[in-house]
Short mmCIF file of C-alpha atoms in Angstrom, two decimals:
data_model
loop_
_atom_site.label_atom_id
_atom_site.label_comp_id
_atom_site.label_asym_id
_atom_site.label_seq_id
_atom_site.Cartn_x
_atom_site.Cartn_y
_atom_site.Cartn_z
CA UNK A 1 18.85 -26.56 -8.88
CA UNK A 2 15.95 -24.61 -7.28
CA UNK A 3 12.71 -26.27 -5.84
CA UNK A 4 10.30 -24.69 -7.83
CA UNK A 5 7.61 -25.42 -4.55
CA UNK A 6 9.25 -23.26 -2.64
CA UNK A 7 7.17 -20.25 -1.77
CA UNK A 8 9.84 -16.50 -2.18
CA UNK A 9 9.28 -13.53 -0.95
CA UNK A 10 8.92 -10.68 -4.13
CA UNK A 11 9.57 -6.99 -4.38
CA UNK A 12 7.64 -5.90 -7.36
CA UNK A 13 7.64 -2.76 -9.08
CA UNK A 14 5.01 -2.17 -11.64
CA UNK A 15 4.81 1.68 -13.98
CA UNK A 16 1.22 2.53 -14.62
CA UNK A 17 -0.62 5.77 -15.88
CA UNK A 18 -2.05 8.00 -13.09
CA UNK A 19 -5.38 7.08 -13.71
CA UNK A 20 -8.98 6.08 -12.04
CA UNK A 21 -9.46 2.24 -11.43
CA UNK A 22 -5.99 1.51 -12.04
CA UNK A 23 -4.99 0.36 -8.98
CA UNK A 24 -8.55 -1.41 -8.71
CA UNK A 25 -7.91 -3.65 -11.34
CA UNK A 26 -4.07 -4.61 -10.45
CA UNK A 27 -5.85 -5.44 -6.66
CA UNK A 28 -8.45 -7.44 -8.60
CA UNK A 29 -5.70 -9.43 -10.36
CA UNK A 30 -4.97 -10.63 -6.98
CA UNK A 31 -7.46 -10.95 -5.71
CA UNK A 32 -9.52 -13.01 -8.52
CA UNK A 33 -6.58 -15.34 -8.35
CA UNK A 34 -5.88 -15.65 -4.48
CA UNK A 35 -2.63 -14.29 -4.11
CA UNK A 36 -1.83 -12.49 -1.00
CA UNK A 37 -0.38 -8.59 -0.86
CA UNK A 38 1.61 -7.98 1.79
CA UNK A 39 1.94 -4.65 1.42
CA UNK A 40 1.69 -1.86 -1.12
CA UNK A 41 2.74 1.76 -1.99
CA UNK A 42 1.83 3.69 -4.67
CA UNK A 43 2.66 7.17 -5.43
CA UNK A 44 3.04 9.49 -8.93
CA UNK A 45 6.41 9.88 -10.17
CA UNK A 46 5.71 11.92 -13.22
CA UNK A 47 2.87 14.22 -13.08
CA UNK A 48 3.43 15.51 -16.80
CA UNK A 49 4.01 11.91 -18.26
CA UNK A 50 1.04 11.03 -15.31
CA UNK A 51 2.79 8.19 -14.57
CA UNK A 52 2.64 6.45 -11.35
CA UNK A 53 4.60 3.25 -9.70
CA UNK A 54 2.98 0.77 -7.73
CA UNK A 55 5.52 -0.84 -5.34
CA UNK A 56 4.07 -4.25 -3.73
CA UNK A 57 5.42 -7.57 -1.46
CA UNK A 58 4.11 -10.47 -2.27
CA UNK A 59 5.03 -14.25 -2.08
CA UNK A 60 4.61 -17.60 -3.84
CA UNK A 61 6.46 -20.24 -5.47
CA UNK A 62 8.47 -18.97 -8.79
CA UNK A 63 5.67 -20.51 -11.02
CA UNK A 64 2.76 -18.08 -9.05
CA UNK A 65 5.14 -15.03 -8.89
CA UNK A 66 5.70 -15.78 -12.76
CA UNK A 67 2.34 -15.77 -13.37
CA UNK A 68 1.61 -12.70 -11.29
CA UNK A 69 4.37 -10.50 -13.77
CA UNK A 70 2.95 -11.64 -16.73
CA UNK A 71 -0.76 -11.14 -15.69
CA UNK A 72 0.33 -7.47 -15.05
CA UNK A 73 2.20 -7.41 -18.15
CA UNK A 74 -1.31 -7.79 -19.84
CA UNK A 75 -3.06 -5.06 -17.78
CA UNK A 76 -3.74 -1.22 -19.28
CA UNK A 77 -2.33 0.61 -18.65
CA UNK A 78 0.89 -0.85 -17.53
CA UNK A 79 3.97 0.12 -19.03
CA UNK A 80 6.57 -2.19 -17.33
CA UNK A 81 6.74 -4.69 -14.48
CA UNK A 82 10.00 -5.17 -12.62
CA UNK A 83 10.34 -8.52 -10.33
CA UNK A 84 13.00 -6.57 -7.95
CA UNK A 85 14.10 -9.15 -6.02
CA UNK A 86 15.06 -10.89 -9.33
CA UNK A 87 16.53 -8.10 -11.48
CA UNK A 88 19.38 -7.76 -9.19
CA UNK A 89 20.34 -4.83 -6.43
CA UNK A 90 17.78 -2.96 -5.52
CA UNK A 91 16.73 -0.61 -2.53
CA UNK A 92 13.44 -0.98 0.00
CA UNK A 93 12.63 1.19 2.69
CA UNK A 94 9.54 1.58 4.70
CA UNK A 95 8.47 3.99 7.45
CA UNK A 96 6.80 3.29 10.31
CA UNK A 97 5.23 5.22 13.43
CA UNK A 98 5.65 3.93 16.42
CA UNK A 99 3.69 5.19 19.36
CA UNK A 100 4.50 3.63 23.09
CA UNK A 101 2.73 4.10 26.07
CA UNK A 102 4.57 3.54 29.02
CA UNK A 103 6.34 5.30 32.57
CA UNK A 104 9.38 4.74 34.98
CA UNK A 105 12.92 2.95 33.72
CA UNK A 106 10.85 1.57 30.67
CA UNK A 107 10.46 5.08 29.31
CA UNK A 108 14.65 5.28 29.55
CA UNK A 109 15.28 2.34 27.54
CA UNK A 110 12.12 3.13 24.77
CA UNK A 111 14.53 6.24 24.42
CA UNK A 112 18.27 3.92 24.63
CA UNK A 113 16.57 1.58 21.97
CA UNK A 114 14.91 4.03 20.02
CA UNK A 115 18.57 5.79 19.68
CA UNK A 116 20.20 2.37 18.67
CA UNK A 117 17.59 2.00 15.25
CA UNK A 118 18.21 5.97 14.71
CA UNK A 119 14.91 6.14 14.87
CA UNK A 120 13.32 10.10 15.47
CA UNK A 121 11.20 11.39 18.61
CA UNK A 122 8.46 13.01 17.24
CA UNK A 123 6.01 13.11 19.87
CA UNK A 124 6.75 13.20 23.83
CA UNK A 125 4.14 13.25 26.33
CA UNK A 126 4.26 12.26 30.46
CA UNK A 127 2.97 9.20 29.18
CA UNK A 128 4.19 8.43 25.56
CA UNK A 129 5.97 8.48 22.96
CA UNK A 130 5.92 8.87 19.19
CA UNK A 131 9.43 7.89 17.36
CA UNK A 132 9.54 7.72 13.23
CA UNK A 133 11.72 4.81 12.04
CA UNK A 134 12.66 3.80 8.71
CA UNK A 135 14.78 0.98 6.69
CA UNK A 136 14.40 -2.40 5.96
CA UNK A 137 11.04 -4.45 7.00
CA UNK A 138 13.22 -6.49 9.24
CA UNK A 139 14.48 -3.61 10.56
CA UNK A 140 11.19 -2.23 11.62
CA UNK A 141 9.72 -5.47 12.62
CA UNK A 142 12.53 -6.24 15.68
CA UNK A 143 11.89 -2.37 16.54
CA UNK A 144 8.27 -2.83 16.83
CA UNK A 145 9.22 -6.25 18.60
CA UNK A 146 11.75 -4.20 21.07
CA UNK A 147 9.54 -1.09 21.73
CA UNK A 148 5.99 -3.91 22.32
CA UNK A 149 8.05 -5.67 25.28
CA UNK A 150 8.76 -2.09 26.88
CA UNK A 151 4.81 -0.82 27.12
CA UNK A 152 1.78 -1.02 24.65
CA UNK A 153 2.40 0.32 21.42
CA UNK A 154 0.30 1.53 18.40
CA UNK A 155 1.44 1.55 14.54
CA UNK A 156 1.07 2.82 11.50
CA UNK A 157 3.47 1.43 9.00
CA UNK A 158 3.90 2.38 5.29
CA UNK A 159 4.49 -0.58 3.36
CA UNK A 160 7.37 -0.74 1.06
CA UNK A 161 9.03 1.64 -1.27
CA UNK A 162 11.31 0.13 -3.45
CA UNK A 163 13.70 0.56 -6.86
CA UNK A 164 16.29 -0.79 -8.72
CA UNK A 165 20.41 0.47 -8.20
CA UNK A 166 22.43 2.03 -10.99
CA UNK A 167 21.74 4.29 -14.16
CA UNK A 168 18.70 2.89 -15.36
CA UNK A 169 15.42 5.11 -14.93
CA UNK A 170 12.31 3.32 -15.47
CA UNK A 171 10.18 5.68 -17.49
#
């Protein structure tokens, strides 16, 4: 038995037309209501069907991310909404840039670590650093949390991208 207090992490993909104020109004559903985005991608997917999908993290208890689906569900235009992490094996990436400032041995290892997440020098100065890393958020977090205790460090980070495995296409 689960303990339906206990607040879960959610991947949620949500299909909507590629139109003005849509996003507006799906961030005003949270909003209105309190519940926290922790991050969120959106992009077209089908510019003749002008469809677009709306990838977002957040987290609550299974009643809240319940209610969350089915207050999307209602929304127009939305034409599905996918709870990820439920539906079974899916895929997330996010990209994140990663610019460090530092000199001496430090700048050795930034390189040595940077190496060990694959992780691609874009940018090299006397000074700094720019390396492009991508995978899970875990993944980028402990690189961020590596690369911060070699120098100070700037970052831009995408937010999550995510879909489900297999032969299904959601449009």
């Amino acid at each position: 038995m689960f303990d339906k207090s206990k607040v879960e992490r959610h991947t949620i993909s949500i299909l909507v037309e590629n139109e003005p104020g849509v996003l507006a109004r799906v961030i005003g559903l949270f909003s209105g209501r309190g519940y926290n985005i922790e991050c969120l991608t959106v992009s077209e997917v089908d510019a003749h069907k002008k469809l677009s999908r709306i990838s977002l993290v957040t987290t609550g208890t299974p009643m809240v991310i319940e209610q969350i689906e089915e207050q999307l569900r209602r929304q127009v235009p939305v034409y599905s909404v996918q709870d990820l992490t439920v539906k079974g094996p899916h895929v997330e990436r996010e990209l994140a840039l990663v610019k460090i400032v530092n000199s001496g041995d430090k700048r050795v290892e930034a390189l040595r670590v940077a190496d060990s997440f694959r992780a691609r020098t874009l940018d090299s100065t006397l000074e700094s650093f720019i390396f492009e890393v991508t995978g899970s958020s875990s993944k980028i977090s402990a690189f961020i949390d590596l690369m911060g205790s070699l120098g100070a460090i700037e970052i831009a980070r995408t937010g999550v991208s995510a879909m489900s495995r297999g032969s299904e296409i959601d449009y």
